[in-house]
């Protein structure tokens, strides 16, 4: 009793007192009750040893279910060991046999005081049980201590009444052995492993679940892998396997119904654990990335003038300074960067298997929380439905196991296994087929009670294919939900499982197309392309074949195989002679995908143009829209005419397969034409029509246009909200994408030159395949090099960008104004004539397109190259052209250039006015690069800045004031967007900026501050 037994002092004291009482001639029955594994047998053995020490003769019997068929079997185990009574056995008369056995016991008692130790009396045969009860009534005047152990665990199938239910309390003393406390369990762990850390010890304590049996078995298994080796989460890592054997014995003693419930709960938890682990990994990755961005901002602030100034710049750019990973992680979801369709979603709730080190988050923070009745009953109903048990008994079992420590409540109050190892051991008693059946049963029970599709599908992932229509429907619907929620990994798993079901070819073709698209989107390109190719070979409706071909072509282009992609589409087009609308969709897709290769692009547009001239109806609205875009980039079409044609095309009815091409093309051209609000509406409309599980080239094109719109607005904060990892992941070989170019430019503009350099150095452009995105990145890297002072390097990048664009017949400055950038490099290098030629050609092309942005930029650079009075006139014209345009950054650059021109010409007063205005606008825009230049130019001109209005109603831009006034009048964001013909996102952005400048938090405060 004093050895390894813990927290059994009360039992020891009781048995010691009763042994002394028996020595004095007064016997009694002592019943030791407890759950399986609580150490009843160990306490009984310790009591027997102590009784022997006191001089009592000990008679022992261990009851077994194998002896139930023989009456008085358990009693004979007690008495048959004495030779002179070895021939005593039961006769035909049970009452007579009982009497003879009683006389035998009395003869033992006459010789010396006795202790009769009966282990597991609940397994005794019925005759022996009656004899023990009758003996308990009669030994009060004999020197006999009868000690019996009895299992008292709550089971699903109710157990028969206990040994003492018919006895008076005066003739029996009952003691219930409680499970070990965490402190006692920890003492046992430290005794076995003295060097164990608190964390490792706590992990063992939870796996032991308050049971001496399980804890000792676990410590035996861990003897070969002592700390600091982590406590395993699976029984496969244990040797020699004492722990799973102990758990199996514990379940066997509870009966088949209890074992079924226990394992069903384990199967349910296993599926939930997989989901929680994946959610935790996603949340951890998002937090890690957010922390990295926050760290980069702080480092940049320290290097470039202090955190305070950097914070001011970020606010001016529309980004709140980060205050740690938590705020940064939140801002990631709020800002929804261009190029991402991810929506803000609540973070995962940690479950009992969300592991931090070796102690789970929920266990560490919530182990002491009581399980709520509602949560327990809801889970009990589910497990009962899946296992065919009584819900009330299941609920009671949950409560009992929670009291014992086998289950522990999570933060929602739901009981769960105390440790993943315990859950794994419970589930290990089932064959794979039985586990699969359990997962299917749980899924069906969840579906009946209306659980979320995701939860039902998680269970089906562990089930075997059974050809059940409801299972296939759940998996498909869950895949769609996951794809819409930007969880392609989950959608991929659901579709892979769905494809294991018996399917007709047409349905298999559609599912393979979705799966291949999602695998590619989740960066599993090697798996995605073969899936799509397999889908294209299956018989299907022509429309489904077209969807598959477009998805496969998109994936091939992403891998750099542009010609192969176009050939795939053309082969299918040749088989669609009777479907002209579908053929047009393939033609449009071919032209769009060819943009990634200049040779294929020339061929595609030559064919498209020739066909349009002969038979315009053959190319359709989407093909004509692409030709408008081609003419715009070639410098052959004014912006006003381009928009007129596209708006006409948009009014025509469009096939759902073709409409995305039309919307995406129109959005790109509208952005070039500075119709930014219209472009934004077209982007949102196009993205809303995208199927979440189908790969489509226009989805990325629309996301790229969203980046272009943000850049055109000078929304540097939006551009810098997150780095475009997802965009880069779609390219093999580390090729830069459009988002990289915009991010690089935004970093330069906001003064984060070191970060911009790190991003630029990420890519080795020497072997990068040709693409329009490479040209964008060359231009952005040229701007970085010019800012760093490497003018020759910048000129090389600009000229290379121009060479590549000219080879693609892209001459207009609407895409990248490489000529004006190269002209500024020529001026810096002292080559004004070459700069003049470049700027003159840029102005000619800009006047063809005829938007303030392109024209004003060309006029600015040409004015600097021309110099003299004519140069001043051109500079003034640039400012005038840009005054009412949305090109705020170009206006700032023109104000600063013209201010410097005026100062150099001796008109210092007018020059300083332009420079001050440019400085104020640059600060409001968030352009540190332009602001730094403005301050230097002002010092050179002998002036200084006036203090601008950073806050208050005077700091609002015209658009911000107009939207704020409408909001103050009670208009909703949707109403304001409809009234001003802008996107709802634009309204929200302007209102957020207005709130910050006005120092308010609520809409109701607008009226008061605007009137002040």
Coordinates of N, CA, C and O in Angstrom, one line a residue, residues 492 495 499 511-522 524-525 527-532 551 555 693 695:
X492 N -9.9 19.8 -53.6 CA -9.2 18.7 -54.3 C -9.4 17.3 -53.6 O -9.7 16.3 -54.2
X495 N -13.0 16.1 -54.3 CA -13.2 15.6 -55.6 C -12.4 14.3 -55.9 O -12.9 13.4 -56.6
X499 N -14.3 10.8 -57.1 CA -13.9 10.1 -58.3 C -13.7 8.6 -58.0 O -13.6 7.8 -58.9
X511 N -16.0 16.0 -63.4 CA -15.3 16.0 -62.1 C -13.8 16.0 -62.3 O -13.0 16.7 -61.6
X512 N -13.3 15.3 -63.3 CA -11.8 15.4 -63.6 C -11.4 16.8 -64.1 O -10.3 17.2 -63.7
X513 N -12.3 17.5 -64.8 CA -12.0 18.8 -65.2 C -11.9 19.7 -64.0 O -10.9 20.5 -63.9
X514 N -12.8 19.6 -63.1 CA -12.8 20.4 -61.9 C -11.5 20.1 -61.0 O -10.9 21.0 -60.5
X515 N -11.3 18.8 -60.9 CA -10.2 18.4 -60.1 C -8.8 18.8 -60.7 O -8.0 19.4 -59.9
X516 N -8.7 18.7 -62.0 CA -7.4 19.1 -62.6 C -7.3 20.6 -62.5 O -6.2 21.1 -62.2
X517 N -8.4 21.4 -62.6 CA -8.3 22.8 -62.4 C -7.8 23.2 -61.0 O -7.0 24.1 -60.8
X518 N -8.4 22.6 -60.1 CA -8.1 22.9 -58.7 C -6.7 22.4 -58.3 O -6.0 23.1 -57.5
X519 N -6.3 21.3 -58.8 CA -4.9 20.8 -58.5 C -3.9 21.8 -59.1 O -2.9 22.1 -58.4
X520 N -4.2 22.3 -60.3 CA -3.3 23.3 -60.8 C -3.3 24.6 -60.0 O -2.3 25.2 -59.7
X521 N -4.5 25.0 -59.6 CA -4.7 26.3 -58.9 C -4.0 26.2 -57.5 O -3.6 27.2 -56.9
X522 N -3.9 24.9 -56.9 CA -3.3 24.8 -55.6 C -1.8 24.4 -55.8 O -1.2 23.8 -54.9
X524 N -0.3 22.3 -57.6 CA 0.0 20.9 -57.9 C -0.1 20.7 -59.4 O -0.9 19.9 -60.0
X525 N 0.7 21.5 -60.2 CA 0.7 21.5 -61.6 C 0.9 20.1 -62.2 O 0.2 19.7 -63.2
X527 N 0.1 17.2 -61.3 CA -1.1 16.4 -61.2 C -2.2 17.0 -62.0 O -3.0 16.2 -62.6
X528 N -2.3 18.3 -62.1 CA -3.5 18.9 -62.7 C -3.5 18.7 -64.2 O -4.6 18.4 -64.7
X529 N -2.4 18.8 -64.9 CA -2.4 18.7 -66.3 C -2.8 17.3 -66.8 O -3.7 17.1 -67.7
X530 N -2.3 16.2 -66.2 CA -2.7 14.9 -66.7 C -4.2 14.6 -66.4 O -4.9 14.0 -67.2
X531 N -4.7 15.2 -65.3 CA -6.2 15.0 -65.0 C -7.0 15.7 -66.2 O -8.0 15.1 -66.6
X532 N -6.6 16.9 -66.5 CA -7.3 17.6 -67.6 C -7.2 16.9 -68.9 O -8.2 16.8 -69.7
X551 N -9.5 24.9 -69.9 CA -8.8 24.7 -68.7 C -7.4 24.1 -68.9 O -6.4 24.5 -68.3
X555 N -3.7 25.7 -68.2 CA -2.6 25.1 -67.4 C -1.3 24.9 -68.2 O -0.2 25.2 -67.7
X693 N -14.4 26.2 -59.6 CA -13.7 24.9 -59.7 C -13.2 24.7 -61.2 O -12.8 23.6 -61.5
X695 N -10.6 26.0 -64.2 CA -9.5 26.9 -64.6 C -9.9 27.7 -65.9 O -10.4 27.1 -66.9

